[in-house]
Short mmCIF file of C-alpha atoms in Angstrom, two decimals:
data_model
loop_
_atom_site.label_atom_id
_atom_site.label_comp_id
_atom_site.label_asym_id
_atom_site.label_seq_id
_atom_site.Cartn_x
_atom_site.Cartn_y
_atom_site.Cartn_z
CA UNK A 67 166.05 127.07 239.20
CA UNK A 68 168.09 125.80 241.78
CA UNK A 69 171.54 123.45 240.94
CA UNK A 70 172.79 120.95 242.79
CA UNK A 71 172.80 121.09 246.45
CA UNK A 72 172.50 125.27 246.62
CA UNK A 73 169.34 126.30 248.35
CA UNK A 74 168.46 128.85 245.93
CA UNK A 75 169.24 130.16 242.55
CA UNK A 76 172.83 131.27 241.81
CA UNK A 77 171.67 134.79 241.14
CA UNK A 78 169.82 134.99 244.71
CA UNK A 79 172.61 133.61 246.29
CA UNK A 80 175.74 135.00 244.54
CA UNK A 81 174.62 137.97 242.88
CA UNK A 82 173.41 138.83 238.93
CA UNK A 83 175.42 137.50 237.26
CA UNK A 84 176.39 134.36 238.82
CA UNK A 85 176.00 131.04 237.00
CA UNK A 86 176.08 127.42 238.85
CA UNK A 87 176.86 123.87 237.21
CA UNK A 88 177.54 120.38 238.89
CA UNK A 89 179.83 117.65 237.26
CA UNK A 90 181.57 114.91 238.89
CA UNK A 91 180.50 115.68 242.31
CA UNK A 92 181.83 119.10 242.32
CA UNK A 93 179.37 122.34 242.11
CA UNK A 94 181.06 124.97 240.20
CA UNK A 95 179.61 128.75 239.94
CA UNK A 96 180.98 131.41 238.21
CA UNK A 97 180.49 135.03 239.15
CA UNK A 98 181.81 138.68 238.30
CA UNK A 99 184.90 140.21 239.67
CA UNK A 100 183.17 142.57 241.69
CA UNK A 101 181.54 140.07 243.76
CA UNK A 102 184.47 138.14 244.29
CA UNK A 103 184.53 138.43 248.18
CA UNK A 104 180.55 138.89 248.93
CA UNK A 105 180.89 134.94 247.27
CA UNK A 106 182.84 132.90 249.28
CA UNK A 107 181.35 134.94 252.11
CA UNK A 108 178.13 133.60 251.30
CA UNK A 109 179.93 130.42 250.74
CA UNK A 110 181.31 130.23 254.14
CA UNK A 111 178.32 131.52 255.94
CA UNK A 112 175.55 130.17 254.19
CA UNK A 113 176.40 126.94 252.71
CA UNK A 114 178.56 125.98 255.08
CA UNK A 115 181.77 125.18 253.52
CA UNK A 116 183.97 125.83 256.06
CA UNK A 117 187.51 124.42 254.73
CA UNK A 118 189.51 126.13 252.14
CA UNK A 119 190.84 124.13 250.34
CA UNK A 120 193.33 125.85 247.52
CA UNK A 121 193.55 128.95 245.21
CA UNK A 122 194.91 129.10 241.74
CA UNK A 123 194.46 130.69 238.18
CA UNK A 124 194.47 129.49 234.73
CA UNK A 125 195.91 131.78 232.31
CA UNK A 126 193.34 131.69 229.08
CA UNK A 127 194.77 133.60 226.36
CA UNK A 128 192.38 136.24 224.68
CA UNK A 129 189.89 135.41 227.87
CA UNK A 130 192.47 136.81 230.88
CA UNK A 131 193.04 134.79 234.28
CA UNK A 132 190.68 132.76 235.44
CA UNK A 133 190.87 132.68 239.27
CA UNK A 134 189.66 129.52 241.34
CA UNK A 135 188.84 128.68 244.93
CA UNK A 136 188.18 125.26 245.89
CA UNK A 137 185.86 125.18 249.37
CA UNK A 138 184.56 122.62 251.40
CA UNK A 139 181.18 121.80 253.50
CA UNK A 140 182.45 119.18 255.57
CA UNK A 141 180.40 116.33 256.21
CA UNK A 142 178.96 113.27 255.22
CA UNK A 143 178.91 113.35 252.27
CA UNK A 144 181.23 116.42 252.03
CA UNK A 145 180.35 118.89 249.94
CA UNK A 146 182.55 120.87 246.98
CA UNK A 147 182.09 124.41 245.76
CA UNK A 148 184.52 125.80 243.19
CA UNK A 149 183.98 129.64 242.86
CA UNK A 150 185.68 130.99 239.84
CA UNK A 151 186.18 134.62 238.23
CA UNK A 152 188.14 136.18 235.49
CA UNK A 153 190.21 139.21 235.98
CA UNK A 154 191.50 140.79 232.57
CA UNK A 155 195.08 140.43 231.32
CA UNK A 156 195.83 144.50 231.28
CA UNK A 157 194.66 144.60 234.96
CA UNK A 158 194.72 141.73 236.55
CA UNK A 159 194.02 142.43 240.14
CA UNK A 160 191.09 141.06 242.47
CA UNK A 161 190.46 141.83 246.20
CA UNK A 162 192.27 139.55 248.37
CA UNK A 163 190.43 136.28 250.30
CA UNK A 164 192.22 136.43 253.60
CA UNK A 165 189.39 138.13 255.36
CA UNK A 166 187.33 135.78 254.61
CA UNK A 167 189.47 132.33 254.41
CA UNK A 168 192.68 132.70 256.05
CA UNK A 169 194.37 129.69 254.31
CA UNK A 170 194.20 132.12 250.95
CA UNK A 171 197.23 134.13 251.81
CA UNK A 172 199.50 131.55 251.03
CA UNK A 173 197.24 130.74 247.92
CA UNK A 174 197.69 134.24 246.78
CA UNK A 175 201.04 134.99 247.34
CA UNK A 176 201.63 131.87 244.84
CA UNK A 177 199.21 132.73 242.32
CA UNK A 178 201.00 136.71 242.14
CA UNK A 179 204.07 134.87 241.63
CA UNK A 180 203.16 132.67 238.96
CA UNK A 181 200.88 134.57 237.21
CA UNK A 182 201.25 138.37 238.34
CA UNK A 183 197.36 138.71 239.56
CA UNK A 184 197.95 141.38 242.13
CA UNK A 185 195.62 140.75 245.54
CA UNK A 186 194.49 144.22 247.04
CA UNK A 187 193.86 144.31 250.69
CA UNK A 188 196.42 140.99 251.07
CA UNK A 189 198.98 141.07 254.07
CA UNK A 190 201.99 140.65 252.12
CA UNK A 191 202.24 139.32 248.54
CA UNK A 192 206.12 138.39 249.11
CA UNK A 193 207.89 136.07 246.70
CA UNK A 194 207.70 132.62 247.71
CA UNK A 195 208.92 130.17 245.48
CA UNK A 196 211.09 131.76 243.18
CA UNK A 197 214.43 133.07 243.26
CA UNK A 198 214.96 136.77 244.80
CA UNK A 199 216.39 137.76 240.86
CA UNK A 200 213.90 135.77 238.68
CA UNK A 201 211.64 138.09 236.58
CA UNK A 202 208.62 137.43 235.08
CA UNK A 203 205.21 135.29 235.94
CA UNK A 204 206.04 131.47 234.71
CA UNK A 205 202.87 130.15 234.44
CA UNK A 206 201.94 132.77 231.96
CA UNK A 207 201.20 131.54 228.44
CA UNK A 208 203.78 134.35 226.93
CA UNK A 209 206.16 133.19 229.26
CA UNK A 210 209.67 132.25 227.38
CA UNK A 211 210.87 129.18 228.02
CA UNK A 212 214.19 130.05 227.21
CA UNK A 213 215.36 126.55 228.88
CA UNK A 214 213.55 124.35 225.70
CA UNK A 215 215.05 126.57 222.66
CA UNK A 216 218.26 125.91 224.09
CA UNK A 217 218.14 122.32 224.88
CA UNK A 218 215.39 120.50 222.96
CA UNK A 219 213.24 117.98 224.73
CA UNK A 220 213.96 114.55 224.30
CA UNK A 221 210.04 113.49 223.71
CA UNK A 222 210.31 115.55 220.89
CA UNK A 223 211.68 112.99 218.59
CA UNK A 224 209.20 110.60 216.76
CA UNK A 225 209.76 107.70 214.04
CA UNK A 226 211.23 109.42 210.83
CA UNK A 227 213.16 112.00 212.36
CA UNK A 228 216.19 112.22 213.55
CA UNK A 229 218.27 109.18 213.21
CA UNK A 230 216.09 107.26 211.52
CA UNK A 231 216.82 109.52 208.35
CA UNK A 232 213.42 110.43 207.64
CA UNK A 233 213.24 114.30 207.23
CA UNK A 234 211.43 116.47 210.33
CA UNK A 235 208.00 117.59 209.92
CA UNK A 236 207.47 121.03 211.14
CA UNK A 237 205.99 120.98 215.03
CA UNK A 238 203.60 123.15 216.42
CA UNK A 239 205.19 124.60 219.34
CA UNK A 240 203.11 124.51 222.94
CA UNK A 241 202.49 128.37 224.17
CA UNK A 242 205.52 129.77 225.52
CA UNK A 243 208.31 127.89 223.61
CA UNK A 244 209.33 130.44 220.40
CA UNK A 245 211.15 129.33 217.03
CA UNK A 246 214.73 128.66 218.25
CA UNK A 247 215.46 130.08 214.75
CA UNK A 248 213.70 133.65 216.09
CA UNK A 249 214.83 133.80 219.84
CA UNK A 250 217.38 132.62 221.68
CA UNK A 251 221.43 131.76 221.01
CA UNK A 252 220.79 130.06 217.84
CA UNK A 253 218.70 133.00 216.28
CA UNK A 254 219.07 133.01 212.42
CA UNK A 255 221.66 130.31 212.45
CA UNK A 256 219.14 126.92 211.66
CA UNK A 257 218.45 126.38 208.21
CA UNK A 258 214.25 126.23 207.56
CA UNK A 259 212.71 122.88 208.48
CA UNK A 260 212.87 120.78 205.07
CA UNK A 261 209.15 120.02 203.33
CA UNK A 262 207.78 116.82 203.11
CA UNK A 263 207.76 115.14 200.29
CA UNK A 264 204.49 115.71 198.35
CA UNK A 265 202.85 111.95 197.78
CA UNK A 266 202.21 110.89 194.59
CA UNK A 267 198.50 111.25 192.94
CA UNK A 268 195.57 108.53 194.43
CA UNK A 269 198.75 107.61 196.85
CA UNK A 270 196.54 108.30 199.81
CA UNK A 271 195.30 106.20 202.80
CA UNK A 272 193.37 103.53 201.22
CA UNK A 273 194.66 104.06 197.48
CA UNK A 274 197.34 101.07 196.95
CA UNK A 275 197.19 98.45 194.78
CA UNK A 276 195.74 95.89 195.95
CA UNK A 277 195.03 92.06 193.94
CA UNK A 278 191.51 91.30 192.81
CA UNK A 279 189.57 89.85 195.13
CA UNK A 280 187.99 86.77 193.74
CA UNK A 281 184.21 86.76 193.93
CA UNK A 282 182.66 83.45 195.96
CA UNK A 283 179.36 82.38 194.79
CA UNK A 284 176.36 81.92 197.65
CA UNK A 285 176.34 78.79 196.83
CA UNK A 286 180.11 78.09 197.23
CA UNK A 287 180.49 79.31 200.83
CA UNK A 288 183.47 79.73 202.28
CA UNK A 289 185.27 76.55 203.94
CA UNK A 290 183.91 77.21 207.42
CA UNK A 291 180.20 77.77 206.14
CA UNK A 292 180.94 74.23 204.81
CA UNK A 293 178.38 71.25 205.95
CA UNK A 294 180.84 68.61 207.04
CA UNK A 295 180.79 65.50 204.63
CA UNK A 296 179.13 61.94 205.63
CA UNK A 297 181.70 58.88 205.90
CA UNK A 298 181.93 57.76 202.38
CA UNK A 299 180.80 61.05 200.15
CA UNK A 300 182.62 62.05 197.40
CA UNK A 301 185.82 64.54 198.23
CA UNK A 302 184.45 68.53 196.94
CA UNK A 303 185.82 69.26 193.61
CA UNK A 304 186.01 72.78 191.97
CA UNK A 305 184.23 73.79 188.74
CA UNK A 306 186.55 72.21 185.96
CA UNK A 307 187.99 69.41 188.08
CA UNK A 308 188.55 66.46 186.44
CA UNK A 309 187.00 63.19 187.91
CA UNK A 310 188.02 60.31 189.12
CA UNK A 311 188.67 57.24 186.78
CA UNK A 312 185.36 55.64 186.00
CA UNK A 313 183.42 58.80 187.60
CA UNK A 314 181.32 61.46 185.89
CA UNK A 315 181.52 65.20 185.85
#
């Protein structure tokens, strides 16, 4: 079955393996490692897409790097292909794009920087955004950002911590940022977080006191659900009222 606007079936176009969805005007298709290059050749010859348009990766923990290429059919309207792969964490290499798309080596050389995916076959995979002495892949998920254990960020703060005396519930810290009680220049010097004080019994959302709601008969209404009085009827009076001089009950 085809998807989208591909002429054929993923597997007849890309390969076994392949797989093809379309969401928000963008057709993505997934396919294997090995038929990383045979892809966006069949992408540029046979579906016409033409532009490259970037290259990146996405570092999924216990998955490995998933590699992206964003092509274009130009036209009217254009037409978007992502092709994506996954190379391993323990190996993460895939054969370079530049034969195909030119516009990739740049791509590449920024994805081996951030994320150490290594691009056989690729004219130079020189460091191009980083400094000469900087080790280590920063977009990694394990990366250490030593920069937040030493200096906390100022979002972190929320009502009852801090200065407003409350004590500080234990975060969960984002992927890369340790305990700055385990790592870094404050190791074993911070005292444990302080536990929240355990709430009372029935003290949960919905369990306070409240006062007893006083049941309203059908017939009593409420004072919008009222009928408005005629000129001249007698004011409402409430069960128990007494009447007016002269008046009955």
């Amino acid at each position: 079955m085809t998807v989208g606007w591909l002429p054929d079936e993923p597997g007849e176009l890309f390969g076994e393996g392949a797989e093809a969805a379309e969401a928000y005007g963008v057709l993505t298709v997934d396919v294997p490692a090995a038929a990383w290059t045979s892809a966006l050749t069949v992408a540029r010859d046979r579906l016409g897409c033409a532009f490259f348009d970037w290259l990146s990766a996405v570092d999924e923990p216990g998955t490995g790097f998933l590699v992206c290429a964003h092509v274009v059919a130009v036209g009217a309207p254009p037409r978007r292909l992502l092709l994506r792969t996954t190379v391993p964490h323990e190996a993460p290499a895939l054969p370079t794009a530049t034969g195909v798309y030119a516009g990739a080596a740049w791509h590449e050389r920024e994805t081996h920087e951030m994320f150490g995916v290594d691009f056989p076959g690729h004219p130079g995979l020189t460091p191009l955004l980083l400094p000469d002495a900087f080790e280590g892949h920063p977009l990694r998920k394990d990366f250490v950002l030593a920069s937040r254990v030493v200096k906390a960020w100022p979002g972190a703060k929320e009502p009852g911590e801090s200065e407003h005396g409350g004590p500080k519930r234990r975060q969960t810290l984002p992927p890369g940022v340790p305990d700055p009680n385990e790592w870094g220049p404050l190791k074993g010097q911070l005292p444990p977080a302080p536990a929240r004080r355990a709430r009372a019994a029935g003290a949960g959302a919905g369990a306070e006191r409240r006062a007893p709601r006083r049941n309203r008969s059908a017939g009593e209404g409420s004072a919008s659900q009222r009928a408005p009085r005629a000129r001249g009827d007698a004011p409402d009076r409430a069960e128990g009222d007494a009447p007016d001089e002269g008046g009955e009950r």
